[in-house]
XYZ file of N, CA and C in Angstrom:
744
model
N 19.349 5.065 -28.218
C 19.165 3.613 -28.140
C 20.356 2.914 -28.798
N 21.119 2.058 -28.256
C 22.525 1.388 -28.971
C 21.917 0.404 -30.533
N 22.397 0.580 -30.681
C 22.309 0.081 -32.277
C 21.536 -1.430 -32.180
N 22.549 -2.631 -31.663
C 21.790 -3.249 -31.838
C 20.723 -3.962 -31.009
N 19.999 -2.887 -30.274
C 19.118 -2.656 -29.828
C 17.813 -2.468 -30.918
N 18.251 -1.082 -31.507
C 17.008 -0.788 -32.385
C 17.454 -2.051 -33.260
N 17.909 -2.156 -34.237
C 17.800 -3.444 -34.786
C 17.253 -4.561 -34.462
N 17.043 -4.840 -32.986
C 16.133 -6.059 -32.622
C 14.628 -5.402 -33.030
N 14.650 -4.074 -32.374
C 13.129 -3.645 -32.714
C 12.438 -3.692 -33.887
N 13.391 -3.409 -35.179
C 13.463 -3.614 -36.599
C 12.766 -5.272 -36.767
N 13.705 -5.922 -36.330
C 13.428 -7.423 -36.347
C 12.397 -7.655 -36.032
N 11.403 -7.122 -35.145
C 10.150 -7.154 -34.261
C 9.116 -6.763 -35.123
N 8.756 -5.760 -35.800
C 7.915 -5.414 -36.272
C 8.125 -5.822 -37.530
N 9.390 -6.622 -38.564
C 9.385 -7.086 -39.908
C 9.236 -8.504 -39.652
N 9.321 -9.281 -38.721
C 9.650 -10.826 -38.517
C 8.654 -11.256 -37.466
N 8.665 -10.685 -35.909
C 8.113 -11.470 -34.998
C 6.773 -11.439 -34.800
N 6.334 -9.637 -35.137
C 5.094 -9.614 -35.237
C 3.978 -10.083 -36.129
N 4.780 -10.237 -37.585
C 3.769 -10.319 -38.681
C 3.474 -11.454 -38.452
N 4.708 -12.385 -38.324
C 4.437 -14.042 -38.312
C 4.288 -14.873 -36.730
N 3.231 -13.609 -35.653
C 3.476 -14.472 -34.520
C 4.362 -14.978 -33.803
N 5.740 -14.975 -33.931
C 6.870 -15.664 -33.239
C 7.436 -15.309 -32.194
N 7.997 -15.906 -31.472
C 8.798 -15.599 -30.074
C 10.535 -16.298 -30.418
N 11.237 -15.390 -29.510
C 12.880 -15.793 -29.511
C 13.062 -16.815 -28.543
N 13.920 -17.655 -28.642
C 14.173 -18.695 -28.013
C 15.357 -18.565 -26.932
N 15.273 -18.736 -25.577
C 16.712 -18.030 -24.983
C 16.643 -19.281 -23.866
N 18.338 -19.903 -24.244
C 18.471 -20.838 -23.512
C 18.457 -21.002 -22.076
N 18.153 -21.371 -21.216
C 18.994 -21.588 -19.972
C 19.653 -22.268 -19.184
N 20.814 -22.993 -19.332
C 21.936 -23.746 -18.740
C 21.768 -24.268 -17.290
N 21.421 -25.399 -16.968
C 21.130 -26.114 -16.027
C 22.143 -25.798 -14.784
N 23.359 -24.983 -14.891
C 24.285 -24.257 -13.974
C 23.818 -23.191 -13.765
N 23.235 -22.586 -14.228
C 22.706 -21.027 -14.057
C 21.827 -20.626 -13.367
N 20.110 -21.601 -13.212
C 19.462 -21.427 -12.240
C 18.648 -22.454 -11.704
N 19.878 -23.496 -12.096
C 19.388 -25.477 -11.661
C 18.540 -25.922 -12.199
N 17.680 -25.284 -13.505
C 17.433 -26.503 -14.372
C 17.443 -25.944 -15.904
N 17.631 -26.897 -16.528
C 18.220 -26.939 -18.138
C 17.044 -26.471 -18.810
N 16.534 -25.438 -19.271
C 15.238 -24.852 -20.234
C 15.512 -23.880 -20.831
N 13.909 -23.955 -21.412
C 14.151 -22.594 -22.360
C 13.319 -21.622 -21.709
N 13.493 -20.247 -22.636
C 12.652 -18.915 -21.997
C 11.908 -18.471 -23.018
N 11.112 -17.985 -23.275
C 10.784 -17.544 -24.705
C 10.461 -15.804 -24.408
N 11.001 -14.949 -25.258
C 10.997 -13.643 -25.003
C 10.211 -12.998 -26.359
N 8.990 -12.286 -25.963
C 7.922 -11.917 -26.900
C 8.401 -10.604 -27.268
N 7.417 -10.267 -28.504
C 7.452 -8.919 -28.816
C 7.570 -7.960 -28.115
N 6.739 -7.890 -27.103
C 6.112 -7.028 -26.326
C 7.304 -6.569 -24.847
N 7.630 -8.055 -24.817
C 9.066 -7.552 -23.996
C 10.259 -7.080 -24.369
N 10.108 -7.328 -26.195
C 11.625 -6.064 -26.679
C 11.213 -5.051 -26.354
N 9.491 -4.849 -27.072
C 9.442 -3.121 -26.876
C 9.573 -2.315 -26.069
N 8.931 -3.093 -24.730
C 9.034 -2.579 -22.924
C 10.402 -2.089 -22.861
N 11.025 -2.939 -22.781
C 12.410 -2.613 -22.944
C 13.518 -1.741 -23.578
N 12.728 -1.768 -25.052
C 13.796 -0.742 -25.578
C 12.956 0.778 -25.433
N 12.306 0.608 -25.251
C 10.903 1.891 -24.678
C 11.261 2.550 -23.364
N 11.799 1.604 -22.692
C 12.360 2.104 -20.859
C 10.863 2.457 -20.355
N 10.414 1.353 -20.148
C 9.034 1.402 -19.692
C 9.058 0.114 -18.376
N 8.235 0.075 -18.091
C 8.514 -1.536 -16.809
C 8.878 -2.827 -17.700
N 9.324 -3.505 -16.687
C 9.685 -4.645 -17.593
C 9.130 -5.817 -16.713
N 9.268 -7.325 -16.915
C 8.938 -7.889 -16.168
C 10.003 -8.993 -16.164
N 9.666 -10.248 -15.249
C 10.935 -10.949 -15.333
C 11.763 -11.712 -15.956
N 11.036 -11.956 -17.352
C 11.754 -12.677 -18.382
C 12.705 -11.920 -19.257
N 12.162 -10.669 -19.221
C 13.653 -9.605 -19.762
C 14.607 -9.363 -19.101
N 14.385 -9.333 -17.020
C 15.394 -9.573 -16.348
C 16.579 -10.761 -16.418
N 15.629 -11.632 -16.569
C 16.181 -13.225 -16.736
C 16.742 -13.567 -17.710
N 16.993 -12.688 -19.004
C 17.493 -12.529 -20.369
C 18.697 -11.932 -20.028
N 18.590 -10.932 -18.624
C 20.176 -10.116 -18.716
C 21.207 -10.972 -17.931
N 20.420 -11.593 -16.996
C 21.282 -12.796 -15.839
C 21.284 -13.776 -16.799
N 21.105 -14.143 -17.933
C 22.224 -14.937 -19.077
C 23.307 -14.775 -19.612
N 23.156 -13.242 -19.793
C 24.342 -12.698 -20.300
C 25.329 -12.401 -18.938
N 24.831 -12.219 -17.975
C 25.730 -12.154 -16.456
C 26.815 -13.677 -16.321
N 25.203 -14.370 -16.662
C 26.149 -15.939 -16.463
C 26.989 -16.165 -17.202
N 26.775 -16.238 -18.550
C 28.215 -16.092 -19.571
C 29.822 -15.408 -19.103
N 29.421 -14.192 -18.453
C 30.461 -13.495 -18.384
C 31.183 -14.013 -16.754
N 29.863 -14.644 -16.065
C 31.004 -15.287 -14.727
C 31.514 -16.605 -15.392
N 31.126 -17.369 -16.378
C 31.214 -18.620 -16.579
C 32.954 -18.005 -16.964
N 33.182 -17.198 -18.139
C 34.189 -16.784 -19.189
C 35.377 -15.908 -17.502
N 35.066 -15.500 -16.695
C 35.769 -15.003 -15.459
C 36.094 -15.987 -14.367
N 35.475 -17.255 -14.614
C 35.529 -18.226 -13.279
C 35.228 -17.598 -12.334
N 33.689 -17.617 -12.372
C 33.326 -17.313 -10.635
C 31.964 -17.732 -10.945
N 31.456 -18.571 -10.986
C 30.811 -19.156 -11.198
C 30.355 -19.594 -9.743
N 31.299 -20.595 -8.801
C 31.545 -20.843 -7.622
C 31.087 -19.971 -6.542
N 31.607 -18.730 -7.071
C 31.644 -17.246 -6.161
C 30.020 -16.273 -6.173
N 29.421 -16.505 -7.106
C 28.245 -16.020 -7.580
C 26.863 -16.876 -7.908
N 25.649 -16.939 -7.481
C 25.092 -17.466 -8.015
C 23.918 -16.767 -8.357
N 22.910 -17.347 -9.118
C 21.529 -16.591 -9.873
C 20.522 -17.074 -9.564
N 19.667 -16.989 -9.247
C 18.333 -16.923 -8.873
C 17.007 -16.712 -9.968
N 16.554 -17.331 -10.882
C 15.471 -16.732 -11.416
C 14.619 -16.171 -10.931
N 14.123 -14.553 -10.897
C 13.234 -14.073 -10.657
C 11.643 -14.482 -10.793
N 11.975 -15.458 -12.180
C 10.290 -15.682 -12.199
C 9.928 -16.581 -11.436
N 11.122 -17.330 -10.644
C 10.463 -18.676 -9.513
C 10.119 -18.104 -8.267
N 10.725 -16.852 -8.058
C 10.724 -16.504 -6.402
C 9.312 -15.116 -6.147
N 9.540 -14.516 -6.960
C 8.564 -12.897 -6.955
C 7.088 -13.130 -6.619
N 6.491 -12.103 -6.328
C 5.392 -12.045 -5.708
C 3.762 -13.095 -6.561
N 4.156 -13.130 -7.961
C 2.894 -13.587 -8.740
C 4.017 -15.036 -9.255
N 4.442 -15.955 -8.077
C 5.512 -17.238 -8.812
C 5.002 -18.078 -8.103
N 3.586 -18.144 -7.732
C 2.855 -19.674 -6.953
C 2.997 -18.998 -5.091
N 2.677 -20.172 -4.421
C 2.703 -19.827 -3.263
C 3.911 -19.834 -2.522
N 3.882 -19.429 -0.910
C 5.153 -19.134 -0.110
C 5.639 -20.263 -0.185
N 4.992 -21.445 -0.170
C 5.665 -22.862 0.102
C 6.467 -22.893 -1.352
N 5.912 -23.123 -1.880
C 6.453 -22.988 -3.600
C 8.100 -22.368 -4.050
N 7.960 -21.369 -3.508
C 8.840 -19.952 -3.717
C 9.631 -20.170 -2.786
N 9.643 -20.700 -1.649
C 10.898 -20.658 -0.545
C 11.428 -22.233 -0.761
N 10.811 -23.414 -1.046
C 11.707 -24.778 -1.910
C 12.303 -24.239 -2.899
N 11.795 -23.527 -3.804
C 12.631 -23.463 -5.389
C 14.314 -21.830 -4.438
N 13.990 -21.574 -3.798
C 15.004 -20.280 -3.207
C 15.849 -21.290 -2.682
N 15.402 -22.247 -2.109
C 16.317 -23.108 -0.982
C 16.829 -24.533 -2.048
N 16.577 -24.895 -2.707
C 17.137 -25.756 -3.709
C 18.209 -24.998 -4.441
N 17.881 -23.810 -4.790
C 19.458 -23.054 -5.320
C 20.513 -22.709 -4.202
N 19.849 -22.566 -2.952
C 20.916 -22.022 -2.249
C 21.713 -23.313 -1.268
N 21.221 -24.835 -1.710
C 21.706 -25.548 -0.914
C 22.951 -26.202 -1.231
N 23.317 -26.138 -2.484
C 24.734 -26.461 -3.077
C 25.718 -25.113 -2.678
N 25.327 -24.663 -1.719
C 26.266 -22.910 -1.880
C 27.242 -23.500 -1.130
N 28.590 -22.369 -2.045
C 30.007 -23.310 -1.667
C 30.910 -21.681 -0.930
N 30.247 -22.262 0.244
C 31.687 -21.513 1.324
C 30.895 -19.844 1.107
N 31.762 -18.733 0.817
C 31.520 -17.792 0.850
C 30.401 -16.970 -0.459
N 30.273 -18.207 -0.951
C 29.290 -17.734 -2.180
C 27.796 -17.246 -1.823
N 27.722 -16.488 -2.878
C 26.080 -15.582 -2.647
C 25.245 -15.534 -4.038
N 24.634 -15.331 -3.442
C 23.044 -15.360 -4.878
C 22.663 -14.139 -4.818
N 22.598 -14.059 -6.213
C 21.611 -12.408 -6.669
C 20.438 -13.121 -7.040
N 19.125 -12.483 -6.427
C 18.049 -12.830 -5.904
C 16.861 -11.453 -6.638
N 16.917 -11.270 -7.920
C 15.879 -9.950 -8.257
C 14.713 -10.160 -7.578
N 13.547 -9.201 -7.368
C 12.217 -9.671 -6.348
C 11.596 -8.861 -7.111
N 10.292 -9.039 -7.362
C 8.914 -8.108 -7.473
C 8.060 -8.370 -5.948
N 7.981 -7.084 -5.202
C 7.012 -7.868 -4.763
C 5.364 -7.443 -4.839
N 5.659 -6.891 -5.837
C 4.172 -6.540 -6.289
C 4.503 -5.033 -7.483
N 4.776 -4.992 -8.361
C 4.839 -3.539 -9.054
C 6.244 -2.879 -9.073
N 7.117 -3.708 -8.298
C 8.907 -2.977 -7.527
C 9.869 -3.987 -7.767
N 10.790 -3.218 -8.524
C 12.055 -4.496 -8.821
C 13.024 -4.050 -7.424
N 13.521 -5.160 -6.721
C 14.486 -5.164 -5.406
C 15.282 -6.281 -6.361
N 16.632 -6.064 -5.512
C 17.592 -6.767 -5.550
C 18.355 -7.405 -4.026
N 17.885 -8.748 -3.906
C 18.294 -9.288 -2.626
C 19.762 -10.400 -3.034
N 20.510 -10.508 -1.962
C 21.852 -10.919 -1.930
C 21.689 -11.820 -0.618
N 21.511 -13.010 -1.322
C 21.875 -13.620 0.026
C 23.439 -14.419 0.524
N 23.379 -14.781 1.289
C 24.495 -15.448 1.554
C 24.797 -16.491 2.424
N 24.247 -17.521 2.230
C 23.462 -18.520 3.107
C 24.372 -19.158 4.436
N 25.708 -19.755 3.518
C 26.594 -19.837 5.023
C 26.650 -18.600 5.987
N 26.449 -17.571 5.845
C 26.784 -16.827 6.680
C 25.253 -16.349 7.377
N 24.059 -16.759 6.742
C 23.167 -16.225 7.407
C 23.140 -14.584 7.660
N 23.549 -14.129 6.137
C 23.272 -12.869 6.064
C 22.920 -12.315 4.335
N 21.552 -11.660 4.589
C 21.057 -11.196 3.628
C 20.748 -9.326 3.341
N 21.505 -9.266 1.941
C 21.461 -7.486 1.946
C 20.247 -7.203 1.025
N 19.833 -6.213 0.900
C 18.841 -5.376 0.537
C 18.788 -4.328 -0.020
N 19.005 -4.342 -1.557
C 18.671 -3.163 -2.217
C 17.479 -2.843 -3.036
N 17.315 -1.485 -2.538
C 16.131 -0.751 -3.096
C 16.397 0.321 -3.611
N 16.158 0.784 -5.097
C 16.248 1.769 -5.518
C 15.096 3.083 -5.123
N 14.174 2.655 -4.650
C 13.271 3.752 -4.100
C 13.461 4.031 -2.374
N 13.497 4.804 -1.835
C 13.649 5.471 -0.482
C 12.677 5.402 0.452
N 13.081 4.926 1.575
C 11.979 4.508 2.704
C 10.800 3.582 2.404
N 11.624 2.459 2.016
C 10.507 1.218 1.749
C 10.638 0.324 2.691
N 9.695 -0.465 3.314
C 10.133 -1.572 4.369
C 10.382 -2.588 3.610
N 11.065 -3.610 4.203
C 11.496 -4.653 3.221
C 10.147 -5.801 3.171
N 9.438 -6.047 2.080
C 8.554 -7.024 1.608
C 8.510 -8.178 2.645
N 7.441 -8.104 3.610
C 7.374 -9.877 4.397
C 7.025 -10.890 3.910
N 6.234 -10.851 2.915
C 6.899 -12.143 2.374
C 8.106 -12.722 1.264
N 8.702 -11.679 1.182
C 10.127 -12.005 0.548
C 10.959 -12.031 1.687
N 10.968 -11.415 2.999
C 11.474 -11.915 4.305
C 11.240 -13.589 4.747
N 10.301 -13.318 4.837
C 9.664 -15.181 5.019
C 10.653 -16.109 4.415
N 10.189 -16.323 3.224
C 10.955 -16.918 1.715
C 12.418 -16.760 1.653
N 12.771 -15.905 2.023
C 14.558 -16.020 2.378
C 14.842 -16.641 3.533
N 14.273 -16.036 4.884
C 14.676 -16.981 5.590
C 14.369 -17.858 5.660
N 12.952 -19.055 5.650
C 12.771 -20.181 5.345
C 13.808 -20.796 4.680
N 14.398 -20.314 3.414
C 15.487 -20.888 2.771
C 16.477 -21.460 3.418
N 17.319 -19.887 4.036
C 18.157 -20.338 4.753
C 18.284 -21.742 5.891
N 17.286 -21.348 6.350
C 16.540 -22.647 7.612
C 16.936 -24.074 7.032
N 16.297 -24.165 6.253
C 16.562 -25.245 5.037
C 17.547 -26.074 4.599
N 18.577 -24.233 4.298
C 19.963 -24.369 3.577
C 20.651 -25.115 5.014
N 20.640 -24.247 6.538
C 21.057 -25.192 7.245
C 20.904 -26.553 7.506
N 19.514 -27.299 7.571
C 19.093 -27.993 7.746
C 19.687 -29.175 6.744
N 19.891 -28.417 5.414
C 20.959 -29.246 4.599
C 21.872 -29.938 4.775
N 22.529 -29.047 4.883
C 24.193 -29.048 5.459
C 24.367 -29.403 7.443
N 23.185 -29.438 7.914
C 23.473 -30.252 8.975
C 24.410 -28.601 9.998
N 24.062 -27.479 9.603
C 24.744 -26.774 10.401
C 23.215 -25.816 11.546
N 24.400 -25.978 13.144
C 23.805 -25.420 13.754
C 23.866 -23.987 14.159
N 22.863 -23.460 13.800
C 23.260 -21.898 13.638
C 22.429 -21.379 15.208
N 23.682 -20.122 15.551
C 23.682 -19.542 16.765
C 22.177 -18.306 16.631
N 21.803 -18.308 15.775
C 21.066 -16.763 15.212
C 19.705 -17.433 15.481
N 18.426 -16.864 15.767
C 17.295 -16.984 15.659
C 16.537 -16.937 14.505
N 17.503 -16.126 13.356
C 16.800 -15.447 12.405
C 18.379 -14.968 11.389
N 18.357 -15.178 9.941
C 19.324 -14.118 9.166
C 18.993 -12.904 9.511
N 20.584 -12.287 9.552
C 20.611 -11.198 9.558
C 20.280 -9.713 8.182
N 19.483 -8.728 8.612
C 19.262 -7.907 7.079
C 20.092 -7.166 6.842
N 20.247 -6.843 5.827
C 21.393 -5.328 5.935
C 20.918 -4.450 4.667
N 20.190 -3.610 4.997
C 19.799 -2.923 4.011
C 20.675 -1.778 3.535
N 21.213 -1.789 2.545
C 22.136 -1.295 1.659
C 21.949 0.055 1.380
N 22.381 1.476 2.259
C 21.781 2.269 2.029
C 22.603 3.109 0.875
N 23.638 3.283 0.704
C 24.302 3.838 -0.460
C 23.721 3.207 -1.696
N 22.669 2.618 -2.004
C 22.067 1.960 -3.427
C 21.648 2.921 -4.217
N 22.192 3.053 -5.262
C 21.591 4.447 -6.437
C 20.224 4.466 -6.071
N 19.584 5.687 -6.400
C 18.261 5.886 -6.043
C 17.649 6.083 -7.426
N 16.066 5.759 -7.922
C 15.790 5.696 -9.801
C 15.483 7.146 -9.452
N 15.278 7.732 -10.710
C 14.867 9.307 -10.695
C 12.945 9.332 -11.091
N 12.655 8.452 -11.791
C 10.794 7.956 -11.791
C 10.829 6.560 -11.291
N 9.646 6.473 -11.619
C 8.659 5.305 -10.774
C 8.956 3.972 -12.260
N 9.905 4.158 -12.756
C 9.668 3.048 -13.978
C 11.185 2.470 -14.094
N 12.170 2.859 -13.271
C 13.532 2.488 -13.721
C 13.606 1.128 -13.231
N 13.082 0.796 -12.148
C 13.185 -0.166 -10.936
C 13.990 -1.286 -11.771
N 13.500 -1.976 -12.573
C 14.270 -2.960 -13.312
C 15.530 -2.839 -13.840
N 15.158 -1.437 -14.568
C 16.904 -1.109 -15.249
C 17.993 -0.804 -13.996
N 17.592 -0.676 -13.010
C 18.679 -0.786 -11.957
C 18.686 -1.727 -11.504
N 17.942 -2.475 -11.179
C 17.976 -4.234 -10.702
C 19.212 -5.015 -11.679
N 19.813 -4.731 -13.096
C 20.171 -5.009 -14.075
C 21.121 -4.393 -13.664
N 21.322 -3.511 -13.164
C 22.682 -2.495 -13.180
C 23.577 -2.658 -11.944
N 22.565 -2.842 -10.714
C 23.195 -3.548 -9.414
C 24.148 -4.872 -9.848
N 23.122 -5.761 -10.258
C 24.116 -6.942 -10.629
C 25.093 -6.812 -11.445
N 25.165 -6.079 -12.349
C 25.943 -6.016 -13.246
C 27.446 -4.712 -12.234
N 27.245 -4.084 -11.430
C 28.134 -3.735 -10.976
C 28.892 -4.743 -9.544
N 28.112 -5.667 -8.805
C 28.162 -6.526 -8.091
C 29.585 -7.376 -8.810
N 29.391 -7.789 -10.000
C 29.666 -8.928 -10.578
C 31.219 -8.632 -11.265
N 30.952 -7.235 -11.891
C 32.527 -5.994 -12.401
C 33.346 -6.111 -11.306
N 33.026 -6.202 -10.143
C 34.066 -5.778 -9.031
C 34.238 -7.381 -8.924
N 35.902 -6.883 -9.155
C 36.859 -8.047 -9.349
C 37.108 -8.796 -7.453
N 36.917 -7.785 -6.954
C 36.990 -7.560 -5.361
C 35.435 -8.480 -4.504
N 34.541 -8.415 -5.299
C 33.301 -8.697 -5.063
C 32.240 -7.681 -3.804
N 33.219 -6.642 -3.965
C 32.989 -5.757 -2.095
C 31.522 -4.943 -2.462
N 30.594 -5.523 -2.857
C 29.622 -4.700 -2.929
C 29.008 -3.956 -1.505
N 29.320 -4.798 -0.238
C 28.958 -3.837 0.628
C 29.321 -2.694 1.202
N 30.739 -2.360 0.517
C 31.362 -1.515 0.960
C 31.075 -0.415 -0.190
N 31.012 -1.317 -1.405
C 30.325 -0.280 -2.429
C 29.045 1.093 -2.844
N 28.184 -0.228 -1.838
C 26.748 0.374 -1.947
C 26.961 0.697 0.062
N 27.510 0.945 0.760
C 27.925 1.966 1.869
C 27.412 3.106 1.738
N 26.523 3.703 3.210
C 25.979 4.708 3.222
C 26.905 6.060 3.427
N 27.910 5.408 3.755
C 29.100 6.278 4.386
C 29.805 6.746 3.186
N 29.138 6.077 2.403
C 30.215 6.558 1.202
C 29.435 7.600 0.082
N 29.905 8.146 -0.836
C 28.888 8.970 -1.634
C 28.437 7.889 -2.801
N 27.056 8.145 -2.842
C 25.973 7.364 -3.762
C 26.521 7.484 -5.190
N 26.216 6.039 -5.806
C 26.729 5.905 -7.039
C 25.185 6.498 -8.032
N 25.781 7.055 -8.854
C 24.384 7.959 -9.781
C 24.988 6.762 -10.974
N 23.654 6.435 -11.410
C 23.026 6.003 -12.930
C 23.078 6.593 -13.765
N 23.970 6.674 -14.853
C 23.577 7.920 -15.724
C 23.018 7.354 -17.124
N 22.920 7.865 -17.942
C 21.922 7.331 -19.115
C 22.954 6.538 -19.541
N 24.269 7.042 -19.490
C 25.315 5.756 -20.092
C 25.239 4.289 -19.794
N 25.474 4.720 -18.323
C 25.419 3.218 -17.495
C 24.740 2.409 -17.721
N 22.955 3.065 -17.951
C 22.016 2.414 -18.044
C 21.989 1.701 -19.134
N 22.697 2.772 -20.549
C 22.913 2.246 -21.944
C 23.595 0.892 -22.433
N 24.787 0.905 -21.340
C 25.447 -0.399 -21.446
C 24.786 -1.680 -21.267
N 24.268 -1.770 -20.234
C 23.258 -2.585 -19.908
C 22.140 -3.028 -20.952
N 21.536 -1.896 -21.613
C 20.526 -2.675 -22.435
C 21.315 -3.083 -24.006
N 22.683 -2.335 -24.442
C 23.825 -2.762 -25.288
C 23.542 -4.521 -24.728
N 24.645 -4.592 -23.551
C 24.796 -6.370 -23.539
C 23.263 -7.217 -23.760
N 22.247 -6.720 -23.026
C 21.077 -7.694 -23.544
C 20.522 -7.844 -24.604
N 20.796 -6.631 -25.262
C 20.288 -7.011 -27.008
C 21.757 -7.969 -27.732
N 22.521 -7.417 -27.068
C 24.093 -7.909 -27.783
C 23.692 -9.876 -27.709
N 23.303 -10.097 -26.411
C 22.614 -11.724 -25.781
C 21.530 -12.045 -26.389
N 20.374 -11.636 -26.479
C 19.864 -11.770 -27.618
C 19.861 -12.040 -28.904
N 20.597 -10.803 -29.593
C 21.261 -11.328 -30.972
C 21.547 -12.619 -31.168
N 22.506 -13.222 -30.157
C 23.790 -13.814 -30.175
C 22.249 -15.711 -30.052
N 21.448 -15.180 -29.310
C 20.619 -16.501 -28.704
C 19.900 -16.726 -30.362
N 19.452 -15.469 -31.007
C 18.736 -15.684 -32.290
C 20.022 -16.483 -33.415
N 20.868 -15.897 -33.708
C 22.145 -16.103 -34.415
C 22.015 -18.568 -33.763
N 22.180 -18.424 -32.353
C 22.351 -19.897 -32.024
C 20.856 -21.255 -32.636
N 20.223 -20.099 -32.812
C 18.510 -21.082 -32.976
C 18.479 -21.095 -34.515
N 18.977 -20.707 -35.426
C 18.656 -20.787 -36.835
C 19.835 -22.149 -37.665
């Protein structure tokens, strides 16, 4: 476990638990269009530093620290974020969930795309859309899954939308899918998140942005290794820290 990792856990059981408290984690009105807070409980350090399921406010803790690092790279423009907890399967109804998808994706500038995490019931996916172009990719870390219809719905509705925005007439009946078959595969039934975390976070490294050529079936599959995974929960405790350090 990276250091200051266990040290949050330390913090958890001497500070958050005895006295009831929750961490305060900002979110920047650029990041997923509106200016709030998150509050991240006990129970979601432990999930977490445990490598147990997680849910979407610990996801939504790591796409802070994502945003920081496009804000500090300028690509901000080039990338956008999606809160998981507005769009996923338990986030209100289809009507609900495809306005709040299509309000982020209607400022999209030119070739820019959204990382889109999904539950759609028990399964972390990672969807990529890309609205001018009316094309959406699909990664799944588990093998031979059909893609969720109503997270189909909810994207394309968006898109519909996103055109309808922008006043463009699109030749297509429907976005196109592209399900991403070179996507690391988890080795149990519990990683789903920590690769949802790890997709984006390799999406975002490539200076190139070529994730489709990345996650290519044609190409040999990128393996997860405990390192990779390590880094990843390094920067979210590292974001964390850094959110506790800003609130005192």
């Amino acid at each position: 476990m990276p250091a200051p990792l266990l040290a949050l856990c330390q913090y958890v059981e001497t500070k958050l638990k005895p006295s009831n408290e929750t961490i305060r984690i900002h979110m920047p009105e650029e990041m997923f269009g509106s200016d709030h807070d998150t509050w991240l409980l006990s129970e979601d350090i432990l999930q977490f530093a445990s490598m147990v399921e997680i849910g979407s406010t610990v996801i939504a803790v790591y796409m802070r620290y994502l945003f920081d690092y496009l804000k500090m790279a300028n690509m901000v423009n080039l990338v956008g974020l999606v809160d998981p907890g507005q769009v996923s399967s338990q986030s209100g109804t289809l009507s609900h969930r495809s306005k709040h998808l299509s309000e982020r994706l209607k400022n999209a500038d030119g070739d820019q795309f959204y990382l889109v995490p999904y539950n759609p019931r028990g399964h972390w996916v990672l969807i990529i859309v890309r609205p001018a172009k009316e094309i959406v990719y699909y990664m799944d870390s588990l093998p031979n899954r059909s893609v969720d219809e109503d997270m189909r719905n909810i994207v394309n509705t968006s898109i519909k939308m996103y055109n309808s925005h922008t006043c463009k007439q699109s030749s297509r009946k429907s976005p196109i899918w592209k399900n991403l078959q070179g996507t690391p595969r988890q080795p149990t039934n519990v990683e789903c998140g920590y690769y949802v975390m790890c997709f984006m976070r390799d999406i975002i490294h490539d200076l190139g942005l070529a994730f489709e050529k990345k996650f290519d079936m044609k190409k040999e599959p990128v393996v997860y290794t405990k390192e990779h995974i390590g880094e990843v929960r390094l920067e979210w405790a590292e974001l964390v820290k850094k959110q506790l350090q800003n609130n005192k």
